[in-house]
């Protein structure tokens, strides 16, 4: 199974998502999107394929979101995409692409919905939250 993750190694959610992918038996293509930002067409494809709006794909925390007044409802999708192009940190993460779909994996366990093998065994996030218990039951 081909899996691609748009990853930020400084983000706990992204690290947890990457670890769940690996625990499923897949070594994904890892794109550190702050080092190698996706082009505009790729960003649009990720957003559309994930069933999101451009606004829903924006990250507000620890970004120039407020400084750029991106919360202004009059900002167009083109303006928001321009901002993402100039400041890739504005693209929320992690986006994961598999043959089963594309998701913005927030929370990280959303990735299980698009993995060929979601039965990854017990999994606990870095912060101690149990996602899958010792019996293999997904905690919702």
mmCIF file of C-alpha atoms in Angstrom:
data_model
loop_
_atom_site.group_PDB
_atom_site.id
_atom_site.type_symbol
_atom_site.label_atom_id
_atom_site.label_comp_id
_atom_site.label_asym_id
_atom_site.label_seq_id
_atom_site.Cartn_x
_atom_site.Cartn_y
_atom_site.Cartn_z
ATOM 1 C CA UNK A 1 0.000 0.000 0.000
ATOM 2 C CA UNK A 2 1.331 3.401 -0.972
ATOM 3 C CA UNK A 3 0.956 5.970 1.811
ATOM 4 C CA UNK A 4 2.148 9.562 1.863
ATOM 5 C CA UNK A 5 2.169 11.755 4.950
ATOM 6 C CA UNK A 6 2.660 15.520 4.897
ATOM 7 C CA UNK A 7 4.535 15.621 8.162
ATOM 8 C CA UNK A 8 5.911 18.074 10.677
ATOM 9 C CA UNK A 9 8.297 16.261 13.038
ATOM 10 C CA UNK A 10 7.778 19.006 15.639
ATOM 11 C CA UNK A 11 4.059 18.162 15.887
ATOM 12 C CA UNK A 12 2.912 15.446 18.292
ATOM 13 C CA UNK A 13 -0.213 14.723 16.257
ATOM 14 C CA UNK A 14 1.904 14.246 13.162
ATOM 15 C CA UNK A 15 4.391 12.006 14.998
ATOM 16 C CA UNK A 16 1.557 9.871 16.407
ATOM 17 C CA UNK A 17 -0.001 9.548 12.953
ATOM 18 C CA UNK A 18 3.312 8.527 11.415
ATOM 19 C CA UNK A 19 3.837 5.906 14.106
ATOM 20 C CA UNK A 20 0.354 4.424 13.540
ATOM 21 C CA UNK A 21 1.081 4.149 9.819
ATOM 22 C CA UNK A 22 4.352 2.378 10.547
ATOM 23 C CA UNK A 23 2.707 0.106 13.111
ATOM 24 C CA UNK A 24 0.249 -0.937 10.366
ATOM 25 C CA UNK A 25 3.203 -2.420 8.488
ATOM 26 C CA UNK A 26 3.700 0.382 5.978
ATOM 27 C CA UNK A 27 6.729 2.618 5.572
ATOM 28 C CA UNK A 28 5.182 5.761 4.110
ATOM 29 C CA UNK A 29 6.626 8.429 1.919
ATOM 30 C CA UNK A 30 7.284 11.221 4.415
ATOM 31 C CA UNK A 31 7.136 14.759 3.096
ATOM 32 C CA UNK A 32 8.301 17.300 5.646
ATOM 33 C CA UNK A 33 6.038 19.973 4.239
ATOM 34 C CA UNK A 34 7.839 22.857 5.948
ATOM 35 C CA UNK A 35 11.110 21.807 4.271
ATOM 36 C CA UNK A 36 9.527 20.851 0.933
ATOM 37 C CA UNK A 37 6.205 22.687 0.706
ATOM 38 C CA UNK A 38 3.626 21.237 -1.676
ATOM 39 C CA UNK A 39 2.776 23.404 -4.662
ATOM 40 C CA UNK A 40 -0.594 25.125 -4.909
ATOM 41 C CA UNK A 41 -2.130 22.381 -7.083
ATOM 42 C CA UNK A 42 -1.108 19.725 -4.538
ATOM 43 C CA UNK A 43 -2.503 21.757 -1.640
ATOM 44 C CA UNK A 44 -5.808 22.153 -3.479
ATOM 45 C CA UNK A 45 -5.917 18.423 -4.281
ATOM 46 C CA UNK A 46 -5.227 17.474 -0.645
ATOM 47 C CA UNK A 47 -7.972 19.801 0.587
ATOM 48 C CA UNK A 48 -10.552 18.723 -2.005
ATOM 49 C CA UNK A 49 -9.774 15.007 -1.661
ATOM 50 C CA UNK A 50 -10.112 15.300 2.122
ATOM 51 C CA UNK A 51 -13.541 16.907 1.668
ATOM 52 C CA UNK A 52 -12.506 20.155 3.320
ATOM 53 C CA UNK A 53 -12.717 23.811 2.477
ATOM 54 C CA UNK A 54 -9.556 25.873 2.250
ATOM 55 C CA UNK A 55 -10.573 27.616 5.469
ATOM 56 C CA UNK A 56 -10.982 24.253 7.264
ATOM 57 C CA UNK A 57 -7.453 23.281 6.225
ATOM 58 C CA UNK A 58 -5.881 26.351 7.823
ATOM 59 C CA UNK A 59 -3.896 26.056 11.024
ATOM 60 C CA UNK A 60 -4.331 28.937 13.454
ATOM 61 C CA UNK A 61 -2.169 27.957 16.433
ATOM 62 C CA UNK A 62 1.498 29.002 16.275
ATOM 63 C CA UNK A 63 1.116 30.512 12.806
ATOM 64 C CA UNK A 64 0.774 34.007 11.295
ATOM 65 C CA UNK A 65 -2.995 33.392 10.958
ATOM 66 C CA UNK A 66 -3.994 36.362 13.137
ATOM 67 C CA UNK A 67 -1.254 38.675 11.886
ATOM 68 C CA UNK A 68 -2.479 38.085 8.328
ATOM 69 C CA UNK A 69 -6.136 38.541 9.358
ATOM 70 C CA UNK A 70 -7.029 35.188 7.810
ATOM 71 C CA UNK A 71 -10.056 34.892 10.070
ATOM 72 C CA UNK A 72 -11.687 37.640 8.000
ATOM 73 C CA UNK A 73 -14.643 35.898 6.306
ATOM 74 C CA UNK A 74 -14.188 38.147 3.272
ATOM 75 C CA UNK A 75 -10.829 36.553 2.470
ATOM 76 C CA UNK A 76 -11.207 34.471 -0.700
ATOM 77 C CA UNK A 77 -9.925 30.938 -1.172
ATOM 78 C CA UNK A 78 -7.300 32.375 -3.523
ATOM 79 C CA UNK A 79 -6.096 34.738 -0.801
ATOM 80 C CA UNK A 80 -5.986 31.899 1.727
ATOM 81 C CA UNK A 81 -4.078 29.692 -0.725
ATOM 82 C CA UNK A 82 -1.649 32.563 -1.385
ATOM 83 C CA UNK A 83 -1.042 32.782 2.361
ATOM 84 C CA UNK A 84 -0.409 29.022 2.584
ATOM 85 C CA UNK A 85 2.026 29.342 -0.318
ATOM 86 C CA UNK A 86 3.930 32.094 1.475
ATOM 87 C CA UNK A 87 3.675 30.485 4.929
ATOM 88 C CA UNK A 88 3.387 26.662 4.639
ATOM 89 C CA UNK A 89 2.940 26.428 8.433
ATOM 90 C CA UNK A 90 -0.619 27.637 7.762
ATOM 91 C CA UNK A 91 -1.501 24.277 6.196
ATOM 92 C CA UNK A 92 -2.822 22.100 8.963
ATOM 93 C CA UNK A 93 -1.203 18.725 9.456
ATOM 94 C CA UNK A 94 -0.806 15.909 8.977
ATOM 95 C CA UNK A 95 -2.484 15.181 5.679
ATOM 96 C CA UNK A 96 -2.258 11.494 4.770
ATOM 97 C CA UNK A 97 -2.934 10.060 1.317
ATOM 98 C CA UNK A 98 -3.604 6.343 0.799
ATOM 99 C CA UNK A 99 -5.436 4.360 -1.913
ATOM 100 C CA UNK A 100 -8.404 4.359 0.483
ATOM 101 C CA UNK A 101 -8.590 8.148 0.726
ATOM 102 C CA UNK A 102 -7.089 11.399 1.905
ATOM 103 C CA UNK A 103 -7.587 12.766 5.405
ATOM 104 C CA UNK A 104 -6.419 15.589 7.592
ATOM 105 C CA UNK A 105 -5.536 13.352 10.524
ATOM 106 C CA UNK A 106 -6.629 15.459 13.463
ATOM 107 C CA UNK A 107 -6.973 13.664 15.762
ATOM 108 C CA UNK A 108 -4.209 11.300 14.692
ATOM 109 C CA UNK A 109 -6.334 8.148 14.952
ATOM 110 C CA UNK A 110 -8.365 9.329 11.942
ATOM 111 C CA UNK A 111 -5.564 7.734 9.913
ATOM 112 C CA UNK A 112 -6.898 4.291 10.883
ATOM 113 C CA UNK A 113 -9.934 4.954 8.660
ATOM 114 C CA UNK A 114 -7.768 5.057 5.523
ATOM 115 C CA UNK A 115 -5.185 2.359 6.275
ATOM 116 C CA UNK A 116 -5.417 -1.011 4.564
ATOM 117 C CA UNK A 117 -4.498 -2.637 7.894
ATOM 118 C CA UNK A 118 -6.133 -0.611 10.691
ATOM 119 C CA UNK A 119 -5.606 -3.476 13.163
ATOM 120 C CA UNK A 120 -2.277 -2.151 14.370
ATOM 121 C CA UNK A 121 -2.389 -3.656 17.857
ATOM 122 C CA UNK A 122 -2.192 -1.635 21.064
ATOM 123 C CA UNK A 123 -1.356 2.030 20.564
ATOM 124 C CA UNK A 124 -0.880 4.849 23.048
ATOM 125 C CA UNK A 125 -0.207 8.404 21.945
ATOM 126 C CA UNK A 126 2.834 10.300 23.170
ATOM 127 C CA UNK A 127 0.661 12.124 25.711
ATOM 128 C CA UNK A 128 -0.526 8.829 27.224
ATOM 129 C CA UNK A 129 -3.968 8.715 25.576
ATOM 130 C CA UNK A 130 -4.857 5.138 24.666
ATOM 131 C CA UNK A 131 -6.109 4.813 21.084
ATOM 132 C CA UNK A 132 -6.193 1.004 20.902
ATOM 133 C CA UNK A 133 -6.199 -1.045 24.082
ATOM 134 C CA UNK A 134 -4.315 -4.272 24.840
ATOM 135 C CA UNK A 135 -7.185 -6.349 23.388
ATOM 136 C CA UNK A 136 -7.022 -4.454 20.087
ATOM 137 C CA UNK A 137 -10.214 -2.478 20.735
ATOM 138 C CA UNK A 138 -10.250 1.067 19.382
ATOM 139 C CA UNK A 139 -11.090 3.533 22.147
ATOM 140 C CA UNK A 140 -13.500 6.168 20.887
#
